[in-house]
PDB file of C-alpha atoms in Angstrom:
ATOM      1  CA  MET A  25     -46.235  -9.451 -31.647  1.00 47.00           C
ATOM      2  CA  SER A  26     -43.301  -6.897 -32.899  1.00 44.00           C
ATOM      3  CA  VAL A  27     -41.808  -4.643 -29.942  1.00 41.00           C
ATOM      4  CA  LEU A  28     -43.145  -1.548 -31.897  1.00 39.00           C
ATOM      5  CA  ALA A  29     -46.745  -3.060 -31.942  1.00 39.00           C
ATOM      6  CA  ALA A  30     -46.627  -3.824 -28.085  1.00 41.00           C
ATOM      7  CA  ILE A  31     -45.458  -0.255 -27.639  1.00 42.00           C
ATOM      8  CA  LEU A  32     -48.496   1.229 -29.363  1.00 45.00           C
ATOM      9  CA  VAL A  33     -50.766  -1.153 -27.649  1.00 53.00           C
ATOM     10  CA  ALA A  34     -49.859   0.187 -24.381  1.00 65.00           C
ATOM     11  CA  SER A  35     -49.226   3.904 -25.361  1.00 93.00           C
ATOM     12  CA  ALA A  36     -51.123   7.005 -24.648  1.00 96.00           C
ATOM     13  CA  SER A  37     -49.781  10.828 -24.894  1.00 97.00           C
ATOM     14  CA  LEU A  38     -52.442  12.821 -23.936  1.00 98.00           C
ATOM     15  CA  HIS A  39     -53.584  16.414 -22.874  1.00 98.00           C
ATOM     16  CA  ILE A  40     -56.429  16.516 -20.763  1.00 98.00           C
ATOM     17  CA  THR A  41     -58.554  19.905 -19.786  1.00 97.00           C
ATOM     18  CA  VAL A  42     -61.135  19.656 -17.162  1.00 97.00           C
ATOM     19  CA  TRP A  43     -63.855  22.370 -16.454  1.00 97.00           C
ATOM     20  CA  PRO A  44     -65.341  21.637 -12.905  1.00 96.00           C
ATOM     21  CA  ASN A  45     -68.096  24.343 -13.539  1.00 95.00           C
ATOM     22  CA  GLY A  46     -68.414  23.964 -17.211  1.00 94.00           C
ATOM     23  CA  GLN A  47     -66.279  25.296 -20.097  1.00 94.00           C
ATOM     24  CA  GLY A  48     -65.845  29.114 -19.843  1.00 91.00           C
ATOM     25  CA  GLN A  49     -66.132  29.335 -16.129  1.00 93.00           C
ATOM     26  CA  PRO A  50     -63.389  29.958 -13.794  1.00 92.00           C
ATOM     27  CA  GLY A  51     -61.326  26.616 -12.118  1.00 92.00           C
ATOM     28  CA  LYS A  52     -59.863  24.884 -15.385  1.00 94.00           C
ATOM     29  CA  HIS A  53     -57.309  22.291 -14.576  1.00 96.00           C
ATOM     30  CA  VAL A  54     -55.059  21.073 -17.484  1.00 97.00           C
ATOM     31  CA  TYR A  55     -53.117  17.821 -17.197  1.00 98.00           C
ATOM     32  CA  THR A  56     -50.747  15.719 -19.603  1.00 98.00           C
ATOM     33  CA  LEU A  57     -50.421  11.766 -19.390  1.00 98.00           C
ATOM     34  CA  GLU A  58     -47.475   9.678 -21.131  1.00 97.00           C
ATOM     35  CA  CYS A  59     -48.069   6.110 -21.144  1.00 97.00           C
ATOM     36  CA  GLY A  60     -45.616   3.622 -22.697  1.00 94.00           C
ATOM     37  CA  ASN A  61     -42.095   2.955 -22.324  1.00 90.00           C
ATOM     38  CA  ARG A  62     -42.283   5.424 -19.724  1.00 92.00           C
ATOM     39  CA  VAL A  63     -45.069   6.884 -17.282  1.00 96.00           C
ATOM     40  CA  GLY A  64     -44.966  10.709 -17.240  1.00 97.00           C
ATOM     41  CA  GLY A  65     -47.058  13.751 -17.466  1.00 97.00           C
ATOM     42  CA  THR A  66     -48.539  16.175 -14.657  1.00 97.00           C
ATOM     43  CA  LEU A  67     -51.640  13.941 -14.220  1.00 97.00           C
ATOM     44  CA  PRO A  68     -52.098  12.866 -10.363  1.00 97.00           C
ATOM     45  CA  LYS A  69     -51.263   9.246  -9.850  1.00 96.00           C
ATOM     46  CA  ARG A  70     -50.293   8.629 -13.343  1.00 96.00           C
ATOM     47  CA  ALA A  71     -49.113   5.068 -13.177  1.00 96.00           C
ATOM     48  CA  ALA A  72     -52.398   3.949 -11.895  1.00 97.00           C
ATOM     49  CA  ALA A  73     -54.110   5.785 -14.577  1.00 97.00           C
ATOM     50  CA  CYS A  74     -51.958   4.425 -17.279  1.00 97.00           C
ATOM     51  CA  THR A  75     -52.812   1.114 -15.795  1.00 96.00           C
ATOM     52  CA  LYS A  76     -56.669   1.684 -15.486  1.00 97.00           C
ATOM     53  CA  LEU A  77     -56.536   3.306 -19.206  1.00 97.00           C
ATOM     54  CA  MET A  78     -54.974   0.286 -20.984  1.00 95.00           C
ATOM     55  CA  GLN A  79     -57.569  -1.964 -19.329  1.00 96.00           C
ATOM     56  CA  VAL A  80     -60.891   0.152 -20.817  1.00 95.00           C
ATOM     57  CA  THR A  81     -62.173  -0.642 -24.057  1.00 92.00           C
ATOM     58  CA  ARG A  82     -62.682   2.273 -26.300  1.00 95.00           C
ATOM     59  CA  PRO A  83     -62.173   4.856 -23.729  1.00 97.00           C
ATOM     60  CA  PHE A  84     -62.918   7.598 -26.034  1.00 97.00           C
ATOM     61  CA  ALA A  85     -65.614   6.519 -28.154  1.00 95.00           C
ATOM     62  CA  PRO A  86     -68.637   8.610 -28.790  1.00 93.00           C
ATOM     63  CA  THR A  87     -71.892   7.606 -27.473  1.00 90.00           C
ATOM     64  CA  PRO A  88     -73.856   5.808 -30.196  1.00 85.00           C
ATOM     65  CA  THR A  89     -76.266   8.044 -32.317  1.00 88.00           C
ATOM     66  CA  ASN A  90     -79.057   5.287 -32.311  1.00 91.00           C
ATOM     67  CA  VAL A  91     -78.834   4.962 -28.325  1.00 89.00           C
ATOM     68  CA  ALA A  92     -81.748   6.487 -26.125  1.00 92.00           C
ATOM     69  CA  CYS A  93     -79.964   8.146 -22.897  1.00 92.00           C
ATOM     70  CA  THR A  94     -81.808   8.868 -19.627  1.00 93.00           C
ATOM     71  CA  GLN A  95     -82.373  12.653 -18.909  1.00 93.00           C
ATOM     72  CA  ILE A  96     -80.526  12.451 -16.132  1.00 93.00           C
ATOM     73  CA  TYR A  97     -78.580  16.063 -15.185  1.00 94.00           C
ATOM     74  CA  GLY A  98     -74.908  14.940 -13.675  1.00 93.00           C
ATOM     75  CA  GLY A  99     -73.544  18.562 -13.378  1.00 94.00           C
ATOM     76  CA  PRO A 100     -71.860  21.062 -15.415  1.00 96.00           C
ATOM     77  CA  GLN A 101     -68.400  19.179 -15.446  1.00 96.00           C
ATOM     78  CA  GLU A 102     -67.042  19.214 -18.984  1.00 97.00           C
ATOM     79  CA  ALA A 103     -63.399  17.724 -19.937  1.00 97.00           C
ATOM     80  CA  LEU A 104     -61.615  17.515 -23.744  1.00 98.00           C
ATOM     81  CA  VAL A 105     -58.953  14.860 -24.118  1.00 98.00           C
ATOM     82  CA  THR A 106     -56.420  15.288 -27.357  1.00 98.00           C
ATOM     83  CA  GLY A 107     -53.633  13.476 -28.273  1.00 98.00           C
ATOM     84  CA  ARG A 108     -52.491   9.799 -29.195  1.00 97.00           C
ATOM     85  CA  PHE A 109     -53.990   6.498 -27.763  1.00 97.00           C
ATOM     86  CA  ARG A 110     -52.522   3.254 -28.907  1.00 95.00           C
ATOM     87  CA  GLY A 111     -51.459   4.697 -31.973  1.00 93.00           C
ATOM     88  CA  ASN A 112     -54.763   6.714 -33.085  1.00 95.00           C
ATOM     89  CA  LEU A 113     -55.308  10.368 -32.872  1.00 97.00           C
ATOM     90  CA  VAL A 114     -57.837  11.307 -30.017  1.00 97.00           C
ATOM     91  CA  ARG A 115     -60.114  14.169 -29.669  1.00 98.00           C
ATOM     92  CA  ALA A 116     -63.070  13.539 -27.315  1.00 98.00           C
ATOM     93  CA  ARG A 117     -65.328  15.898 -25.231  1.00 97.00           C
ATOM     94  CA  PHE A 118     -67.050  14.595 -22.314  1.00 97.00           C
ATOM     95  CA  GLY A 119     -69.960  16.018 -20.114  1.00 96.00           C
ATOM     96  CA  ARG A 120     -72.356  14.988 -17.731  1.00 96.00           C
ATOM     97  CA  LYS A 121     -75.596  16.195 -19.451  1.00 95.00           C
ATOM     98  CA  ASP A 122     -77.566  13.054 -19.766  1.00 95.00           C
ATOM     99  CA  GLY A 123     -77.419   9.380 -18.564  1.00 95.00           C
ATOM    100  CA  CYS A 124     -75.224   8.333 -21.435  1.00 95.00           C
ATOM    101  CA  GLN A 125     -72.512  11.159 -21.092  1.00 95.00           C
ATOM    102  CA  ILE A 126     -72.333  10.274 -17.233  1.00 96.00           C
ATOM    103  CA  ALA A 127     -71.732   6.546 -17.990  1.00 95.00           C
ATOM    104  CA  ARG A 128     -69.118   7.504 -20.590  1.00 96.00           C
ATOM    105  CA  TRP A 129     -67.335  10.058 -17.997  1.00 97.00           C
ATOM    106  CA  ASN A 130     -67.616   7.616 -15.324  1.00 96.00           C
ATOM    107  CA  LYS A 131     -65.637   5.112 -17.541  1.00 96.00           C
ATOM    108  CA  ILE A 132     -62.578   7.221 -17.465  1.00 97.00           C
ATOM    109  CA  ARG A 133     -63.192   9.569 -14.610  1.00 96.00           C
ATOM    110  CA  PHE A 134     -59.743   8.923 -13.287  1.00 97.00           C
ATOM    111  CA  LEU A 135     -58.492  11.055 -16.177  1.00 98.00           C
ATOM    112  CA  PHE A 136     -60.473  13.968 -14.552  1.00 97.00           C
ATOM    113  CA  PRO A 137     -59.170  14.937 -10.977  1.00 93.00           C
ATOM    114  CA  GLY A 138     -60.445  17.885  -9.193  1.00 84.00           C
ATOM    115  CA  ALA A 139     -63.856  17.608 -11.482  1.00 83.00           C
ATOM    116  CA  GLY A 140     -66.140  17.208  -8.373  1.00 70.00           C
TER     117      GLY A 140
END
């Protein structure tokens, strides 16, 4: 593997917005996270977050459309992640309105501090 390929595999440059009470409600938190040659950003515990993020398979993939989800409400929390991950553009919304969304949220909840 080339050095550039290795850097891309372990790289992220993310902008994370978290609404603990739902989008449009007060209390929004905004973070950044840089993983790769250096770890940086404003996300608390960013080194641990980078390590965890690189271990997750397809962390920003949407819920498949052909999946039945339990109708369990997990709370009003919402998040938006934009940027680059492993060389690919990311724009992913997260919520907790059903079982599939809760599972997806929990997979990377370490990116959403202050969400309750």
